[in-house]
Short mmCIF file of C-alpha atoms and ligand atoms in Angstrom, two decimals:
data_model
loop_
_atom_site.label_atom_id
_atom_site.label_comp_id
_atom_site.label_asym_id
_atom_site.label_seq_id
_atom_site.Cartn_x
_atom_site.Cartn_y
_atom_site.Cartn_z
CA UNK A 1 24.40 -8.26 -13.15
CA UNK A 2 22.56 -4.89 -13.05
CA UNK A 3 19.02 -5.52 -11.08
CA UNK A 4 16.39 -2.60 -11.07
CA UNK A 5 13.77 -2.24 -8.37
CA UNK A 6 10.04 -1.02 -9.21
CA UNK A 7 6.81 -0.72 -8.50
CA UNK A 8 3.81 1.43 -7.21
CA UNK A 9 4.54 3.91 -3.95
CA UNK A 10 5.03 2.21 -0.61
CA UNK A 11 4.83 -1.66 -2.16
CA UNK A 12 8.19 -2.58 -0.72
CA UNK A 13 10.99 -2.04 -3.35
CA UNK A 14 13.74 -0.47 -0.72
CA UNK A 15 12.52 -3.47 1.18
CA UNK A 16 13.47 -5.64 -1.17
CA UNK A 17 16.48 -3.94 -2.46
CA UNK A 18 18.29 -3.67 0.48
CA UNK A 19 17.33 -7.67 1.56
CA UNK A 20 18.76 -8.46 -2.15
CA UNK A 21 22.18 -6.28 -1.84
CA UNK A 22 22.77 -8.09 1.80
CA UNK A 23 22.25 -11.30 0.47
CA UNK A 24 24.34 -10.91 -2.74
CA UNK A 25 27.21 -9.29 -0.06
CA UNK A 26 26.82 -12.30 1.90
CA UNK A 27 27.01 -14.33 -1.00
CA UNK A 28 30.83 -12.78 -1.36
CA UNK A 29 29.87 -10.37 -4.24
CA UNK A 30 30.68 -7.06 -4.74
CA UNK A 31 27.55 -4.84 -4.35
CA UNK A 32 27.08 -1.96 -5.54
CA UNK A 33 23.48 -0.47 -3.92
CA UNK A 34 22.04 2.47 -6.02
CA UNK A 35 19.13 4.42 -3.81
CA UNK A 36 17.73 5.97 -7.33
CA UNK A 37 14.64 8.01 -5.24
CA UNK A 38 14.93 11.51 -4.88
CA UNK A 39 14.17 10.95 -1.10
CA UNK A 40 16.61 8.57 -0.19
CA UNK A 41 15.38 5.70 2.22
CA UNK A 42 18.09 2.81 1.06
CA UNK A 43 20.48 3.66 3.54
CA UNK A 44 17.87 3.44 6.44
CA UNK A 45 16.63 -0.13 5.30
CA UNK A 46 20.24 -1.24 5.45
CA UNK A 47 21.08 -0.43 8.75
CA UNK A 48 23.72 2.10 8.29
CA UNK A 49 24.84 4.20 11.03
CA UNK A 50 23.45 7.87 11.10
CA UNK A 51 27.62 8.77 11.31
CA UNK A 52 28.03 6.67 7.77
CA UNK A 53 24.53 8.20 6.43
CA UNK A 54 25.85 11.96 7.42
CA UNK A 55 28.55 11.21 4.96
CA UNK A 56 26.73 10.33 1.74
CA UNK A 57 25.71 12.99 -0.53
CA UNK A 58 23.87 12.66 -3.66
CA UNK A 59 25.45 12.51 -6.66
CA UNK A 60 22.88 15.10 -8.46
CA UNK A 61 23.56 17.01 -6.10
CA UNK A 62 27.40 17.49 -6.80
CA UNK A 63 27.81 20.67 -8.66
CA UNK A 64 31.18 20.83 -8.69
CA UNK A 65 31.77 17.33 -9.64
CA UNK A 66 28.59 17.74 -12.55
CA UNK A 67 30.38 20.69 -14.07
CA UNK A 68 33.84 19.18 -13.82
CA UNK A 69 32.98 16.29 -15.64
CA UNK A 70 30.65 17.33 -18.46
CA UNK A 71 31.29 21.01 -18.75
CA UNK A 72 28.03 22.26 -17.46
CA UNK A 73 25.74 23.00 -14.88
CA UNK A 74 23.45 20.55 -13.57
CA UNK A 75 20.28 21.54 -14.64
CA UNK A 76 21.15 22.78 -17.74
CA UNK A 77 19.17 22.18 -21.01
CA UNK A 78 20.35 22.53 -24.30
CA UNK A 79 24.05 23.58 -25.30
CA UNK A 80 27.06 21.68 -25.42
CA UNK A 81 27.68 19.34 -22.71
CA UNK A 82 29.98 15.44 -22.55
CA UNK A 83 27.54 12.79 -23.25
CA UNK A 84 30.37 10.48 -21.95
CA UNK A 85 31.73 11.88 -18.92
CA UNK A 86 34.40 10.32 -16.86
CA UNK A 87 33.16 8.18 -14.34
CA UNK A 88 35.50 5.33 -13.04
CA UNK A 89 36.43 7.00 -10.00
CA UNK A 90 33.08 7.85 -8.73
CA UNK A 91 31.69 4.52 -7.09
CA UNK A 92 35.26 4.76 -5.12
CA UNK A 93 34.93 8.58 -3.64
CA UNK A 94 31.22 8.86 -3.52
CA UNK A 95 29.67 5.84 -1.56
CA UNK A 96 29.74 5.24 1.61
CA UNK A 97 30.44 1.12 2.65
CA UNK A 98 28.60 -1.23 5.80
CA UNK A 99 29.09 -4.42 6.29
CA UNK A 100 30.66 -4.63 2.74
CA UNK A 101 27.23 -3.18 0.94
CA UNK A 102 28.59 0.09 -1.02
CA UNK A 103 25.27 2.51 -0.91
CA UNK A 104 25.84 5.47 -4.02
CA UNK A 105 22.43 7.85 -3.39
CA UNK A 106 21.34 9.55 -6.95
CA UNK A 107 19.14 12.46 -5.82
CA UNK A 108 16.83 14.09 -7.82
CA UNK A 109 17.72 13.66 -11.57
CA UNK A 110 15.03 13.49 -13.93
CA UNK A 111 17.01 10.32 -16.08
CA UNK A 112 15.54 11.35 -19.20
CA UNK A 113 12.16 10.09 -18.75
CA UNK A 114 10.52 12.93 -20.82
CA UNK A 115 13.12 12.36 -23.15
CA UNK A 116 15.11 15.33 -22.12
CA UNK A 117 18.98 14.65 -21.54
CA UNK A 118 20.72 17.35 -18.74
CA UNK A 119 24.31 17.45 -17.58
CA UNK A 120 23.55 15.13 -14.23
CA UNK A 121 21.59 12.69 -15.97
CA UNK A 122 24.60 11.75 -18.46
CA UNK A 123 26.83 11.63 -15.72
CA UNK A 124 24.35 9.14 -14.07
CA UNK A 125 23.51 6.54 -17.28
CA UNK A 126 27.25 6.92 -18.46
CA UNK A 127 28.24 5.67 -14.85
CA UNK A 128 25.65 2.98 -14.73
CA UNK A 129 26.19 1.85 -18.76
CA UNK A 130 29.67 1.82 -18.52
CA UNK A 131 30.91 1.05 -15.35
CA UNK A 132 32.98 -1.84 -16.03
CA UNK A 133 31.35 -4.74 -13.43
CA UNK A 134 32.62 -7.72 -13.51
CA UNK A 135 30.45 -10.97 -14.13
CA UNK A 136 30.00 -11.68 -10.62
CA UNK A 137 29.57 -8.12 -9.80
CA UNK A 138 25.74 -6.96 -8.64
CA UNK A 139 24.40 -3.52 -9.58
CA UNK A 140 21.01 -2.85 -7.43
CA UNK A 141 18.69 0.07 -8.62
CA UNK A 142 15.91 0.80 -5.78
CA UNK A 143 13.90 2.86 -8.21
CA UNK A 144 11.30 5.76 -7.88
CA UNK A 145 8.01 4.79 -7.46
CA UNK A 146 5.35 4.22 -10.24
CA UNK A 147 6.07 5.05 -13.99
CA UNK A 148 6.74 8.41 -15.26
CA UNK A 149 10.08 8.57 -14.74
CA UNK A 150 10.56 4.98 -17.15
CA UNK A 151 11.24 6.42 -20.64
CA UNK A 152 13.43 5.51 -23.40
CA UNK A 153 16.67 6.82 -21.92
CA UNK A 154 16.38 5.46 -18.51
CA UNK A 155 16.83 1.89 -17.32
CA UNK A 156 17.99 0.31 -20.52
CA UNK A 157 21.58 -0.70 -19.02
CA UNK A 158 19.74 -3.38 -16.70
CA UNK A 159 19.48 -6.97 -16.87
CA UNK A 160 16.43 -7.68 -15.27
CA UNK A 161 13.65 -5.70 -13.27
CA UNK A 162 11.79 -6.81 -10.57
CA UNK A 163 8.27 -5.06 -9.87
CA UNK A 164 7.20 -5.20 -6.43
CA UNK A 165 2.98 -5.61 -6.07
CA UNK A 166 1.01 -6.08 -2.98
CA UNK A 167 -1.63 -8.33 -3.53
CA UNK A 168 -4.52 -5.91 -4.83
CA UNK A 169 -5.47 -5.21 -8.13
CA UNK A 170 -4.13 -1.10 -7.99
CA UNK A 171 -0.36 -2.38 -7.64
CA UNK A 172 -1.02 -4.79 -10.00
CA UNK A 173 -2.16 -2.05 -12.50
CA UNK A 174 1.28 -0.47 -11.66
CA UNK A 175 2.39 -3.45 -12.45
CA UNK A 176 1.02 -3.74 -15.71
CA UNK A 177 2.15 -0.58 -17.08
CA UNK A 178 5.52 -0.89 -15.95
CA UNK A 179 5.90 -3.91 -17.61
CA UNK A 180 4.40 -2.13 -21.21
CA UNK A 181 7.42 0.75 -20.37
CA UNK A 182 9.99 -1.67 -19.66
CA UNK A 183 9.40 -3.52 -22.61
CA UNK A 184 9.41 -0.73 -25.06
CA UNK A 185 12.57 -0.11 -23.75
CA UNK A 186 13.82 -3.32 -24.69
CA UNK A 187 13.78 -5.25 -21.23
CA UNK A 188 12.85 -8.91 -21.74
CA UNK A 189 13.73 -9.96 -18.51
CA UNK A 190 11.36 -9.33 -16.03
CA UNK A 191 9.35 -10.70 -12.44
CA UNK A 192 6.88 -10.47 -10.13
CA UNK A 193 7.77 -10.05 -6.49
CA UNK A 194 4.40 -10.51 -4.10
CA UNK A 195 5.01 -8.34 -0.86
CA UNK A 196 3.26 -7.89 2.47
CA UNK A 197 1.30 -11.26 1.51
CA UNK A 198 -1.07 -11.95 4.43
CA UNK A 199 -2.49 -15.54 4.01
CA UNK A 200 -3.26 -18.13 1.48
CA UNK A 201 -6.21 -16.33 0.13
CA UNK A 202 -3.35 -13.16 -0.79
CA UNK A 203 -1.12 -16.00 -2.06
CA UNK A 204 -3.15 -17.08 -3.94
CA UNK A 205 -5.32 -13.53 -5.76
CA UNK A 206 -1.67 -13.13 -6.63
CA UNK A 207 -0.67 -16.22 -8.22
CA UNK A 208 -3.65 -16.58 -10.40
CA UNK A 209 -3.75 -12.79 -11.55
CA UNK A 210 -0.09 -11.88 -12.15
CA UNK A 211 -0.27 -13.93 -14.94
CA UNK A 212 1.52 -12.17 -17.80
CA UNK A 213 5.00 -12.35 -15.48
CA UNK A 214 6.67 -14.60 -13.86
CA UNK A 215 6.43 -14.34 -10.00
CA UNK A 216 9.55 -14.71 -8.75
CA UNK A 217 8.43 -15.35 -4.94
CA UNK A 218 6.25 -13.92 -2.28
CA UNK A 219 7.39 -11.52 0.63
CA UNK A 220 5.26 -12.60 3.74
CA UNK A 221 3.81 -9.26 5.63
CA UNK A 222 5.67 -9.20 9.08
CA UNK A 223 4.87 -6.75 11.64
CA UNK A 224 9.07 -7.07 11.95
CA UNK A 225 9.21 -5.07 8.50
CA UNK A 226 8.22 -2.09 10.36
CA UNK A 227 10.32 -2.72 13.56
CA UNK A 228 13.17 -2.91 12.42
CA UNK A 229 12.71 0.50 11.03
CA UNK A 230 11.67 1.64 14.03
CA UNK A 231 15.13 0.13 15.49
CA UNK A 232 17.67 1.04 12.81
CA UNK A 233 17.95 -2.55 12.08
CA UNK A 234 18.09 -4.34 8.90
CA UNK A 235 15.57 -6.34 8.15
CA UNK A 236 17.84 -9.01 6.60
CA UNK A 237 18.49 -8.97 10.25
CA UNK A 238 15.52 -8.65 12.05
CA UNK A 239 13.10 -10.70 10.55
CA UNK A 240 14.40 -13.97 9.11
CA UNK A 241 11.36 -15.01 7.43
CA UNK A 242 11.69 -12.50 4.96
CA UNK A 243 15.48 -12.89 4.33
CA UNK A 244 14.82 -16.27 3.83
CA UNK A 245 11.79 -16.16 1.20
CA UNK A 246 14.58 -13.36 -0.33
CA UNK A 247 17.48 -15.81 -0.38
CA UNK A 248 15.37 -18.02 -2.42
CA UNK A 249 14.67 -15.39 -5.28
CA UNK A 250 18.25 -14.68 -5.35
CA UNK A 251 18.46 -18.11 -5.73
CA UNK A 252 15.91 -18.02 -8.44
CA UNK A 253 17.19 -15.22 -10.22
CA UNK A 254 21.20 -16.44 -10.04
CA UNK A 255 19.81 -19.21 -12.18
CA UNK A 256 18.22 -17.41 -14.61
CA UNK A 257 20.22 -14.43 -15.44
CA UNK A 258 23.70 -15.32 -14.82
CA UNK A 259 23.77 -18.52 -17.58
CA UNK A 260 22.56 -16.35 -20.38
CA UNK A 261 24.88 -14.00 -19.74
CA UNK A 262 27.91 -16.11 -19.67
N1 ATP B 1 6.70 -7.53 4.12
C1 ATP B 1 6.32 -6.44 4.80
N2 ATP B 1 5.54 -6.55 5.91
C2 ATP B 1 5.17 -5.45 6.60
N3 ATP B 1 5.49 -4.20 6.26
C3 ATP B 1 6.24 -4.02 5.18
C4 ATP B 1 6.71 -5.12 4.38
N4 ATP B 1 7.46 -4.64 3.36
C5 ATP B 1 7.48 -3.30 3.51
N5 ATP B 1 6.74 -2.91 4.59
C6 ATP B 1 6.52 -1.54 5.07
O1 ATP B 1 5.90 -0.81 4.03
C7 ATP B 1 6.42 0.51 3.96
C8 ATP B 1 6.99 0.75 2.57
O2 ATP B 1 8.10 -0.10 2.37
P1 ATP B 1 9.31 0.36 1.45
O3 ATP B 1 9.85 1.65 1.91
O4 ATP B 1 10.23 -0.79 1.30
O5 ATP B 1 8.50 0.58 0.10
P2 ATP B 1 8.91 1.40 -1.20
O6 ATP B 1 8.19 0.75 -2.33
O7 ATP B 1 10.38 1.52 -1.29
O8 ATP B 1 8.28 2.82 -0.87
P3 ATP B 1 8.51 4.20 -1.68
O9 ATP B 1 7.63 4.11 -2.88
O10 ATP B 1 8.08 5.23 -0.71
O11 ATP B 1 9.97 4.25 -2.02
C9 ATP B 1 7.45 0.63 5.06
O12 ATP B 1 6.85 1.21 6.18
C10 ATP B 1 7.83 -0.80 5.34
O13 ATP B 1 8.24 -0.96 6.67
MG1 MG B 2 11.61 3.18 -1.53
#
């Protein structure tokens, strides 16, 4: 199952991502966590050591291994490059592993949002298209924030995305549009997560305006979300309410997605 991560700036989505890849882990399947923003943040919200986060580089970032595989430089627009690069071997030698989450960081590739297709960006949608995952396998995008970067060429190799809102109408609006990309893209599959939900009153602006989704669940706001960042700890491990309203998406989701795709 390939899972992408969205929403406005600063609603939650590494939050979520990295409380989804521990629970999948947990779960005894293979994860494969993608941190897909140019400023990488995944790593942090998973609790890896600095030692383990010192050792990941981003794949856009890889000149050597760019050029190697397609034939050009990253970067490059225009002339003759492999639209179909080989990329079996690259989960393996370029991710880093903790507490059986593997964490691949992207880097700054524009994915073909404008339309545009460069070296590192077919490297990137020929690894994530044709990785060969097994059924049980789980492929988790955290994405970059808002919509620009959703065009045609981008996201299409997902099963499902989940857009993060807080409850106010401006994430919502995020919201909205992402959901008008995703579907031109051919997504079908998509939900609602509620984050940093307050009180009843939040519960509920969200449940009766996110209409034209499904919400999924609702991410309580804990003061813990921001401790554990402050600590280095995972918040799958610091602050059980949230794992637990997580778990139950997962739960959610597993039932959903995984009988359609048999
Ligand atoms: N449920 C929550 N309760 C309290 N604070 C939260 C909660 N979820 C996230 N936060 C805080 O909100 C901030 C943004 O969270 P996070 O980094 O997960 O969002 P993001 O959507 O990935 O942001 P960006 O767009 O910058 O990538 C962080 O400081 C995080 O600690
Ligand atoms: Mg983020």
């Amino acid at each position: 199952m390939k899972l992408a991560i969205s929403g406005k700036g600063g609603v939650g989505k590494t939050t979520l991502a990295a409380l989804f890849a521990q629970i999948y882990t947990q779960a005894g399947r293979n994860v494969l966590a993608v941190d897909a923003d140019p400023s990488p943040c995944l790593a942090g919200a998973l609790g890896f050591p600095s030692e383990l986060r010192s050792k990941l580089h981003p794949i856009a970032e890889m000149e050597d291994l760019i050029y190697e595989r397609t034939g050009a430089k990253p970067g490059t627009i225009g002339g003759f490059f492999t639209l179909n690069p080989r990329v079996d071997d690259i989960p393996e030698r370029f991710s880093v592993t903790h507490r059986g989450v593997r964490l691949l960081e992207m880097g700054a590739v524009d994915m073909g949002g404008s339309g545009c297709i460069c070296p590192e960006s077919a490297l990137l949608k020929t690894l994530f298209t044709h990785l060969l995952f097994r059924k049980d396998d789980v492929l988790i995008l955290d994405m970059y924030a808002g919509v620009e970067h959703l065009g045609r060429a981008t996201v299409d190799f997902v099963d499902a995305m989940i857009i993060v809102v807080e409850p106010t109408r401006r994430s919502l609006g995020t919201a909205a549009q992402i959901k008008s990309l995703a579907e031109d893209i051919g997504l079908r599959r998509l939900w609602l997560v509620g984050n940093k939900v307050q009180n009843e009153e939040e519960a509920s602006f969200l449940r009766s305006e996110a209409t034209s989704l499904p919400l999924l669940g609702i991410l309580p706001g804990d003061a813990g979300v921001q401790e554990a960042d402050r600590l280095g700890m995972a918040v799958y491990d610091y602050v059980p309410a949230l794992r637990q309203a997580a778990e139950k998406m997962v739960a959610v989701l597993d039932a959903q997605i995984a009988p359609q795709m048999g």
